[in-house]
Amino acid sequence: MKHIAMLVNAKDVIATIRPEIYGHFAEHLGRCIYGGIFVGEDSPIPNEKGIRKDVVEAFRQIRVPTIRWPGGCFAEEYHWQDGIGPRENRKKMVNINWGGVIEDNSFGTHEYMELCRQIGAKPYINGNVGSGTVQEMAEWVEYMTAVGTPMAEARRANGQDEPWRVEFLGVGNENWGCGGEMSAETYAAEFRKFGAFCRDHNGNRLCRIACGPSSADYGWMETMMKSLSKGWGGYPLAGGIDLHYYTMPIHPQMDSATDFDDALHYATMDSAFFCDELLTRHTEIMNRYDPENRIGLIIGEWGCWHQVEPGTNPGFLYQQNAMRDALVAAIHLNIFNRHARRVMMANLAQTVNVLQSILLTDGEQLVKTPTYHVFDLYKEHQGGTAVYCYTDADKADEAHKAPMVSSSVSIKEGVMTLTLANCSLTEEVQIDCDLCHFDAHETQARILTADTHAFNDFNHPEDVTIQPWTAQVTNGKLQVKLPPCSVVAVAVK
Ligand code: AHR
């Protein structure tokens, strides 16, 4: 067994962990919205207003704080007016990006807002810059948030009297790629226009979110910060910059979600830990232009991107989700907590049946993936105060960079939450942790552990689930064992 030393200093505060760091993303892609979330009122699958009850219950259990919608690349072809009014009259379109299927727009703004209401989540609307107009986006904001205006009256005519609160407005998606193949300078100019005409109505304050870089495109971040950190009057034009980073150690077509060797397991860990370097370097750029920390860093799309499951539509991005994915989720969430000063939100791609899903559905069946259980283990971090922790950086495997243990710590209402992941395939770890400036008497621990290839499916929905675990605290020292391939949450008070 390997001993790893750790130190937590409860007085060494990073920042509040905004609940939105535990956010999600749902696109009109494959079976995410249709079948996964929305089945319609006439479905035999239990639903409220067409939205699956089992999915809502699962989302509520992990306190999903926000869901980004309607895309992704889909957002850049979406025209919101097609998705309101009587369903039978809604215009159909081809979902060009995702399998060329017909989109009937039966899930639109009202249905999305109903989903958010049922979950208790904040909306994060992503508008269309690439194939939309400034007027179209401005009117969408007016439709959702205004009172007594022509668009507000149209909303009332469609059955919603009260305006909705919309804090997060994405101004375009991946405009360096599917959102119009723009240069950073061209996009920044577009953002300024779109952002200016999307108004704050009726006391609703928009946080306008700019398309951020793909992964390590530091030049894109530099241009965004140079162009958007000071508008007329000195205030930042953007409230957030949305970076996208997927864990893809090799080409996804070569990476089966469940059938991979040890080297690929460790390469996946390396790729997940790279997110720390990314956030550090993007934050350095943001700090130079915005030392007051008024512009948040958002990781609006993250997670593992593997091969699609054999026999499924390649345009639907349906993949299984194994213990390896759970470790990737644990590593990312620990990194986001550690960067909580700058990171204001993150959205795992994507909730149900797409990429690194938290839920998989097949007709009326539903399975919680190992990744879902990580969000369950980590939920007490939401709204907590992140504090610094120092953990020995022994490597998980000699041939790779990833450390063996990933960790983060927060404190909320007198309870300290430590989340720890052991990325080794073979080595058991004993964490010996000094808790400084924290009066600790008792612990409660939970664990998720399984072979890196293990997953849940409709025949075996509980192969990988959370189990009770033990941890001891004596004289300010916490001791907890981490089996190989495990994620552990410890509550200390
Ligand atoms: O999540 C799938 C796709 O990945 C999104 O539509 C796009 O924004 C990204 O490239």
mmCIF file of N, CA and C in Angstrom, residues 362-408:
data_model
loop_
_atom_site.group_PDB
_atom_site.id
_atom_site.type_symbol
_atom_site.label_atom_id
_atom_site.label_comp_id
_atom_site.label_asym_id
_atom_site.label_seq_id
_atom_site.Cartn_x
_atom_site.Cartn_y
_atom_site.Cartn_z
ATOM 1 N N ASP A 362 -33.507 3.661 -22.313
ATOM 2 C CA ASP A 362 -33.940 2.802 -23.411
ATOM 3 C C ASP A 362 -35.438 2.618 -23.181
ATOM 4 N N GLY A 363 -36.261 3.286 -23.995
ATOM 5 C CA GLY A 363 -37.696 3.269 -23.731
ATOM 6 C C GLY A 363 -37.944 3.759 -22.325
ATOM 7 N N GLU A 364 -38.648 2.954 -21.529
ATOM 8 C CA GLU A 364 -38.945 3.442 -20.180
ATOM 9 C C GLU A 364 -37.839 3.119 -19.173
ATOM 10 N N GLN A 365 -36.813 2.385 -19.615
ATOM 11 C CA GLN A 365 -35.733 2.046 -18.669
ATOM 12 C C GLN A 365 -34.749 3.218 -18.519
ATOM 13 N N LEU A 366 -34.156 3.287 -17.351
ATOM 14 C CA LEU A 366 -33.178 4.352 -17.081
ATOM 15 C C LEU A 366 -32.029 3.780 -16.256
ATOM 16 N N VAL A 367 -30.820 4.162 -16.619
ATOM 17 C CA VAL A 367 -29.643 3.704 -15.881
ATOM 18 C C VAL A 367 -28.818 4.917 -15.471
ATOM 19 N N LYS A 368 -28.361 4.882 -14.215
ATOM 20 C CA LYS A 368 -27.440 5.936 -13.754
ATOM 21 C C LYS A 368 -26.015 5.472 -14.030
ATOM 22 N N THR A 369 -25.239 6.286 -14.696
ATOM 23 C CA THR A 369 -23.878 5.878 -15.055
ATOM 24 C C THR A 369 -22.930 6.115 -13.870
ATOM 25 N N PRO A 370 -21.728 5.540 -13.929
ATOM 26 C CA PRO A 370 -20.737 5.851 -12.885
ATOM 27 C C PRO A 370 -20.494 7.358 -12.744
ATOM 28 N N THR A 371 -20.551 8.075 -13.863
ATOM 29 C CA THR A 371 -20.347 9.533 -13.800
ATOM 30 C C THR A 371 -21.447 10.203 -12.971
ATOM 31 N N TYR A 372 -22.677 9.721 -13.113
ATOM 32 C CA TYR A 372 -23.786 10.247 -12.293
ATOM 33 C C TYR A 372 -23.398 10.153 -10.819
ATOM 34 N N HIS A 373 -22.864 9.002 -10.430
ATOM 35 C CA HIS A 373 -22.577 8.787 -9.011
ATOM 36 C C HIS A 373 -21.465 9.717 -8.508
ATOM 37 N N VAL A 374 -20.572 10.114 -9.403
ATOM 38 C CA VAL A 374 -19.548 11.083 -8.979
ATOM 39 C C VAL A 374 -20.224 12.416 -8.627
ATOM 40 N N PHE A 375 -21.173 12.842 -9.456
ATOM 41 C CA PHE A 375 -21.889 14.087 -9.139
ATOM 42 C C PHE A 375 -22.639 13.964 -7.813
ATOM 43 N N ASP A 376 -23.114 12.761 -7.527
ATOM 44 C CA ASP A 376 -23.786 12.547 -6.242
ATOM 45 C C ASP A 376 -22.765 12.680 -5.098
ATOM 46 N N LEU A 377 -21.602 12.047 -5.276
ATOM 47 C CA LEU A 377 -20.567 12.128 -4.226
ATOM 48 C C LEU A 377 -20.109 13.568 -3.987
ATOM 49 N N TYR A 378 -20.116 14.390 -5.056
ATOM 50 C CA TYR A 378 -19.529 15.734 -4.970
ATOM 51 C C TYR A 378 -20.554 16.826 -4.635
ATOM 52 N N LYS A 379 -21.833 16.468 -4.501
ATOM 53 C CA LYS A 379 -22.845 17.538 -4.474
ATOM 54 C C LYS A 379 -22.706 18.476 -3.281
ATOM 55 N N GLU A 380 -22.107 17.999 -2.176
ATOM 56 C CA GLU A 380 -21.969 18.898 -1.007
ATOM 57 C C GLU A 380 -20.977 20.033 -1.261
ATOM 58 N N HIS A 381 -20.182 19.930 -2.322
ATOM 59 C CA HIS A 381 -19.281 21.056 -2.634
ATOM 60 C C HIS A 381 -20.060 22.288 -3.116
ATOM 61 N N GLN A 382 -21.250 22.060 -3.660
ATOM 62 C CA GLN A 382 -22.007 23.179 -4.250
ATOM 63 C C GLN A 382 -22.285 24.249 -3.193
ATOM 64 N N GLY A 383 -21.804 25.443 -3.451
ATOM 65 C CA GLY A 383 -22.023 26.545 -2.506
ATOM 66 C C GLY A 383 -21.054 26.548 -1.337
ATOM 67 N N GLY A 384 -20.156 25.576 -1.262
ATOM 68 C CA GLY A 384 -19.154 25.532 -0.193
ATOM 69 C C GLY A 384 -18.009 26.505 -0.471
ATOM 70 N N THR A 385 -17.136 26.649 0.517
ATOM 71 C CA THR A 385 -15.954 27.491 0.345
ATOM 72 C C THR A 385 -14.769 26.582 0.051
ATOM 73 N N ALA A 386 -14.213 26.722 -1.130
ATOM 74 C CA ALA A 386 -13.051 25.891 -1.476
ATOM 75 C C ALA A 386 -11.846 26.365 -0.676
ATOM 76 N N VAL A 387 -11.110 25.416 -0.098
ATOM 77 C CA VAL A 387 -9.868 25.760 0.610
ATOM 78 C C VAL A 387 -8.716 24.964 -0.011
ATOM 79 N N TYR A 388 -7.533 25.523 0.145
ATOM 80 C CA TYR A 388 -6.380 24.859 -0.475
ATOM 81 C C TYR A 388 -6.065 23.537 0.213
ATOM 82 N N CYS A 389 -5.682 22.572 -0.594
ATOM 83 C CA CYS A 389 -5.151 21.340 -0.036
ATOM 84 C C CYS A 389 -3.928 20.957 -0.859
ATOM 85 N N TYR A 390 -2.974 20.359 -0.202
ATOM 86 C CA TYR A 390 -1.719 19.968 -0.851
ATOM 87 C C TYR A 390 -1.610 18.458 -0.745
ATOM 88 N N THR A 391 -1.420 17.810 -1.879
ATOM 89 C CA THR A 391 -1.396 16.351 -1.900
ATOM 90 C C THR A 391 -0.132 15.904 -2.621
ATOM 91 N N ASP A 392 0.579 14.936 -2.068
ATOM 92 C CA ASP A 392 1.787 14.428 -2.722
ATOM 93 C C ASP A 392 1.467 14.032 -4.159
ATOM 94 N N ALA A 393 2.394 14.370 -5.063
ATOM 95 C CA ALA A 393 2.087 14.205 -6.491
ATOM 96 C C ALA A 393 2.710 12.940 -7.075
ATOM 97 N N ASP A 394 2.793 11.869 -6.309
ATOM 98 C CA ASP A 394 3.321 10.606 -6.861
ATOM 99 C C ASP A 394 2.550 10.243 -8.117
ATOM 100 N N LYS A 395 3.249 9.687 -9.094
ATOM 101 C CA LYS A 395 2.569 9.419 -10.365
ATOM 102 C C LYS A 395 1.742 8.128 -10.300
ATOM 103 N N ALA A 396 0.654 8.127 -11.091
ATOM 104 C CA ALA A 396 -0.217 6.942 -11.146
ATOM 105 C C ALA A 396 0.490 5.801 -11.857
ATOM 106 N N ASP A 397 1.350 6.157 -12.824
ATOM 107 C CA ASP A 397 2.057 5.150 -13.611
ATOM 108 C C ASP A 397 3.340 5.801 -14.113
ATOM 109 N N GLU A 398 4.453 5.087 -14.042
ATOM 110 C CA GLU A 398 5.746 5.691 -14.361
ATOM 111 C C GLU A 398 5.809 6.277 -15.769
ATOM 112 N N ALA A 399 5.111 5.647 -16.718
ATOM 113 C CA ALA A 399 5.210 6.088 -18.112
ATOM 114 C C ALA A 399 4.282 7.269 -18.430
ATOM 115 N N HIS A 400 3.536 7.737 -17.429
ATOM 116 C CA HIS A 400 2.572 8.810 -17.702
ATOM 117 C C HIS A 400 2.725 9.944 -16.705
ATOM 118 N N LYS A 401 2.083 11.084 -17.029
ATOM 119 C CA LYS A 401 2.254 12.279 -16.193
ATOM 120 C C LYS A 401 1.275 12.347 -15.029
ATOM 121 N N ALA A 402 0.110 11.735 -15.180
ATOM 122 C CA ALA A 402 -0.979 11.950 -14.214
ATOM 123 C C ALA A 402 -0.563 11.563 -12.804
ATOM 124 N N PRO A 403 -0.867 12.422 -11.828
ATOM 125 C CA PRO A 403 -0.643 12.020 -10.439
ATOM 126 C C PRO A 403 -1.588 10.883 -10.051
ATOM 127 N N MET A 404 -1.198 10.173 -9.005
ATOM 128 C CA MET A 404 -2.024 9.042 -8.581
ATOM 129 C C MET A 404 -3.351 9.544 -7.984
ATOM 130 N N VAL A 405 -3.249 10.625 -7.197
ATOM 131 C CA VAL A 405 -4.429 11.077 -6.454
ATOM 132 C C VAL A 405 -4.838 12.482 -6.895
ATOM 133 N N SER A 406 -6.130 12.632 -7.106
ATOM 134 C CA SER A 406 -6.722 13.945 -7.373
ATOM 135 C C SER A 406 -7.573 14.311 -6.151
ATOM 136 N N SER A 407 -7.551 15.596 -5.762
ATOM 137 C CA SER A 407 -8.271 15.956 -4.539
ATOM 138 C C SER A 407 -8.800 17.382 -4.588
ATOM 139 N N SER A 408 -9.835 17.633 -3.825
ATOM 140 C CA SER A 408 -10.243 19.012 -3.542
ATOM 141 C C SER A 408 -11.031 19.007 -2.238
#
